[in-house]
Short mmCIF file of N, CA and C in Angstrom, two decimals:
data_model
loop_
_atom_site.label_atom_id
_atom_site.label_comp_id
_atom_site.label_asym_id
_atom_site.label_seq_id
_atom_site.Cartn_x
_atom_site.Cartn_y
_atom_site.Cartn_z
N UNK A 1 -90.30 -64.67 47.04
CA UNK A 1 -89.56 -65.30 45.95
C UNK A 1 -89.95 -64.68 44.61
N UNK A 2 -91.21 -64.38 44.44
CA UNK A 2 -91.68 -63.82 43.17
C UNK A 2 -91.09 -62.43 42.95
N UNK A 3 -91.01 -61.62 43.99
CA UNK A 3 -90.42 -60.28 43.87
C UNK A 3 -88.95 -60.39 43.49
N UNK A 4 -88.26 -61.32 44.15
CA UNK A 4 -86.83 -61.51 43.85
C UNK A 4 -86.66 -61.93 42.39
N UNK A 5 -87.50 -62.84 41.91
CA UNK A 5 -87.42 -63.30 40.52
C UNK A 5 -87.66 -62.15 39.55
N UNK A 6 -88.63 -61.29 39.86
CA UNK A 6 -88.91 -60.12 38.99
C UNK A 6 -87.72 -59.17 38.97
N UNK A 7 -87.10 -58.96 40.13
CA UNK A 7 -85.93 -58.07 40.18
C UNK A 7 -84.78 -58.64 39.36
N UNK A 8 -84.55 -59.93 39.49
CA UNK A 8 -83.48 -60.57 38.72
C UNK A 8 -83.79 -60.49 37.23
N UNK A 9 -85.02 -60.76 36.85
CA UNK A 9 -85.41 -60.70 35.44
C UNK A 9 -85.26 -59.28 34.89
N UNK A 10 -85.67 -58.28 35.66
CA UNK A 10 -85.54 -56.89 35.23
C UNK A 10 -84.07 -56.52 35.05
N UNK A 11 -83.22 -56.97 35.96
CA UNK A 11 -81.78 -56.68 35.86
C UNK A 11 -81.17 -57.36 34.64
N UNK A 12 -81.57 -58.58 34.37
CA UNK A 12 -81.07 -59.28 33.18
C UNK A 12 -81.50 -58.58 31.90
N UNK A 13 -82.74 -58.11 31.85
CA UNK A 13 -83.20 -57.37 30.67
C UNK A 13 -82.40 -56.09 30.49
N UNK A 14 -82.09 -55.42 31.60
CA UNK A 14 -81.30 -54.20 31.52
C UNK A 14 -79.90 -54.49 31.01
N UNK A 15 -79.31 -55.59 31.47
CA UNK A 15 -77.96 -55.95 31.03
C UNK A 15 -77.97 -56.36 29.56
N UNK A 16 -78.98 -57.12 29.15
CA UNK A 16 -79.04 -57.59 27.77
C UNK A 16 -79.28 -56.43 26.82
N UNK A 17 -80.11 -55.47 27.21
CA UNK A 17 -80.41 -54.33 26.35
C UNK A 17 -79.79 -53.07 26.97
N UNK A 18 -78.57 -52.73 26.58
CA UNK A 18 -77.92 -51.57 27.18
C UNK A 18 -78.56 -50.26 26.73
N UNK A 19 -78.32 -49.23 27.52
CA UNK A 19 -78.82 -47.90 27.19
C UNK A 19 -78.03 -47.35 26.00
N UNK A 20 -78.54 -46.33 25.33
CA UNK A 20 -77.77 -45.74 24.22
C UNK A 20 -76.40 -45.24 24.64
N UNK A 21 -76.30 -44.69 25.86
CA UNK A 21 -75.00 -44.21 26.33
C UNK A 21 -74.02 -45.37 26.49
N UNK A 22 -74.51 -46.49 27.02
CA UNK A 22 -73.64 -47.66 27.18
C UNK A 22 -73.23 -48.22 25.82
N UNK A 23 -74.15 -48.20 24.87
CA UNK A 23 -73.83 -48.68 23.53
C UNK A 23 -72.76 -47.81 22.90
N UNK A 24 -72.89 -46.49 23.04
CA UNK A 24 -71.89 -45.57 22.50
C UNK A 24 -70.54 -45.81 23.14
N UNK A 25 -70.54 -45.98 24.45
CA UNK A 25 -69.28 -46.21 25.16
C UNK A 25 -68.63 -47.52 24.69
N UNK A 26 -69.43 -48.57 24.53
CA UNK A 26 -68.87 -49.85 24.06
C UNK A 26 -68.30 -49.72 22.65
N UNK A 27 -68.99 -48.99 21.79
CA UNK A 27 -68.49 -48.81 20.42
C UNK A 27 -67.19 -48.02 20.42
N UNK A 28 -67.09 -47.00 21.27
CA UNK A 28 -65.84 -46.24 21.36
C UNK A 28 -64.70 -47.11 21.85
N UNK A 29 -64.98 -47.99 22.79
CA UNK A 29 -63.95 -48.91 23.28
C UNK A 29 -63.50 -49.84 22.15
N UNK A 30 -64.46 -50.37 21.39
CA UNK A 30 -64.12 -51.27 20.29
C UNK A 30 -63.31 -50.54 19.22
N UNK A 31 -63.74 -49.33 18.86
CA UNK A 31 -63.01 -48.55 17.85
C UNK A 31 -61.61 -48.23 18.34
N UNK A 32 -61.48 -47.84 19.60
CA UNK A 32 -60.16 -47.56 20.17
C UNK A 32 -59.27 -48.78 20.14
N UNK A 33 -59.82 -49.93 20.49
CA UNK A 33 -59.04 -51.17 20.47
C UNK A 33 -58.57 -51.49 19.06
N UNK A 34 -59.46 -51.33 18.07
CA UNK A 34 -59.09 -51.61 16.68
C UNK A 34 -57.99 -50.66 16.22
N UNK A 35 -58.09 -49.38 16.59
CA UNK A 35 -57.06 -48.41 16.21
C UNK A 35 -55.72 -48.75 16.85
N UNK A 36 -55.73 -49.11 18.12
CA UNK A 36 -54.47 -49.44 18.80
C UNK A 36 -53.84 -50.69 18.19
N UNK A 37 -54.65 -51.70 17.90
CA UNK A 37 -54.12 -52.92 17.28
C UNK A 37 -53.58 -52.61 15.89
N UNK A 38 -54.29 -51.78 15.13
CA UNK A 38 -53.82 -51.40 13.79
C UNK A 38 -52.51 -50.65 13.84
N UNK A 39 -52.40 -49.70 14.77
CA UNK A 39 -51.14 -48.96 14.92
C UNK A 39 -50.00 -49.89 15.34
N UNK A 40 -50.30 -50.82 16.25
CA UNK A 40 -49.27 -51.76 16.70
C UNK A 40 -48.74 -52.58 15.52
N UNK A 41 -49.64 -53.10 14.68
CA UNK A 41 -49.20 -53.89 13.54
C UNK A 41 -48.46 -53.03 12.51
N UNK A 42 -48.88 -51.79 12.33
CA UNK A 42 -48.20 -50.90 11.39
C UNK A 42 -46.77 -50.61 11.87
N UNK A 43 -46.62 -50.32 13.15
CA UNK A 43 -45.28 -50.05 13.69
C UNK A 43 -44.41 -51.30 13.64
N UNK A 44 -44.99 -52.44 13.96
CA UNK A 44 -44.25 -53.70 13.90
C UNK A 44 -43.80 -53.99 12.47
N UNK A 45 -44.66 -53.70 11.49
CA UNK A 45 -44.32 -53.90 10.08
C UNK A 45 -43.17 -52.98 9.68
N UNK A 46 -43.23 -51.72 10.11
CA UNK A 46 -42.13 -50.79 9.81
C UNK A 46 -40.82 -51.27 10.42
N UNK A 47 -40.87 -51.72 11.66
CA UNK A 47 -39.65 -52.18 12.33
C UNK A 47 -39.06 -53.40 11.61
N UNK A 48 -39.91 -54.36 11.24
CA UNK A 48 -39.41 -55.55 10.55
C UNK A 48 -38.89 -55.21 9.16
N UNK A 49 -39.55 -54.29 8.47
CA UNK A 49 -39.08 -53.87 7.15
C UNK A 49 -37.71 -53.22 7.25
N UNK A 50 -37.54 -52.35 8.24
CA UNK A 50 -36.25 -51.68 8.45
C UNK A 50 -35.17 -52.70 8.80
N UNK A 51 -35.50 -53.64 9.68
CA UNK A 51 -34.53 -54.66 10.08
C UNK A 51 -34.14 -55.54 8.89
N UNK A 52 -35.10 -55.91 8.08
CA UNK A 52 -34.82 -56.73 6.89
C UNK A 52 -33.93 -55.97 5.92
N UNK A 53 -34.19 -54.68 5.74
CA UNK A 53 -33.37 -53.85 4.86
C UNK A 53 -31.93 -53.81 5.36
N UNK A 54 -31.74 -53.63 6.67
CA UNK A 54 -30.39 -53.58 7.24
C UNK A 54 -29.67 -54.92 7.08
N UNK A 55 -30.39 -56.02 7.27
CA UNK A 55 -29.79 -57.35 7.12
C UNK A 55 -29.38 -57.58 5.67
N UNK A 56 -30.22 -57.16 4.71
CA UNK A 56 -29.88 -57.31 3.30
C UNK A 56 -28.66 -56.49 2.94
N UNK A 57 -28.56 -55.27 3.45
CA UNK A 57 -27.38 -54.44 3.21
C UNK A 57 -26.13 -55.11 3.76
N UNK A 58 -26.22 -55.63 4.97
CA UNK A 58 -25.08 -56.30 5.60
C UNK A 58 -24.68 -57.53 4.79
N UNK A 59 -25.67 -58.31 4.32
CA UNK A 59 -25.38 -59.52 3.54
C UNK A 59 -24.70 -59.16 2.22
N UNK A 60 -25.09 -58.07 1.59
CA UNK A 60 -24.45 -57.65 0.34
C UNK A 60 -23.02 -57.22 0.59
N UNK A 61 -22.76 -56.56 1.71
CA UNK A 61 -21.39 -56.14 2.04
C UNK A 61 -20.51 -57.35 2.33
N UNK A 62 -21.06 -58.36 2.95
CA UNK A 62 -20.28 -59.56 3.27
C UNK A 62 -19.91 -60.32 1.99
N UNK A 63 -20.81 -60.34 1.00
CA UNK A 63 -20.56 -61.05 -0.26
C UNK A 63 -19.44 -60.40 -1.06
N UNK A 64 -19.24 -59.11 -0.91
CA UNK A 64 -18.25 -58.40 -1.73
C UNK A 64 -16.85 -58.69 -1.30
#
């Protein structure tokens, strides 16, 4: 039982304190996620801006 407990404790310490390679990989994943979310919102903003512009043009033509 004591050996099993030491193995579990050692594994938990390893999981809690990742290696430098794992830390780098996690940071790259986070940076990639932030970039993808930022691009998604930028494209969505462009699409909505374009759609709003078209609707305003159409509304002005209808008023005339």
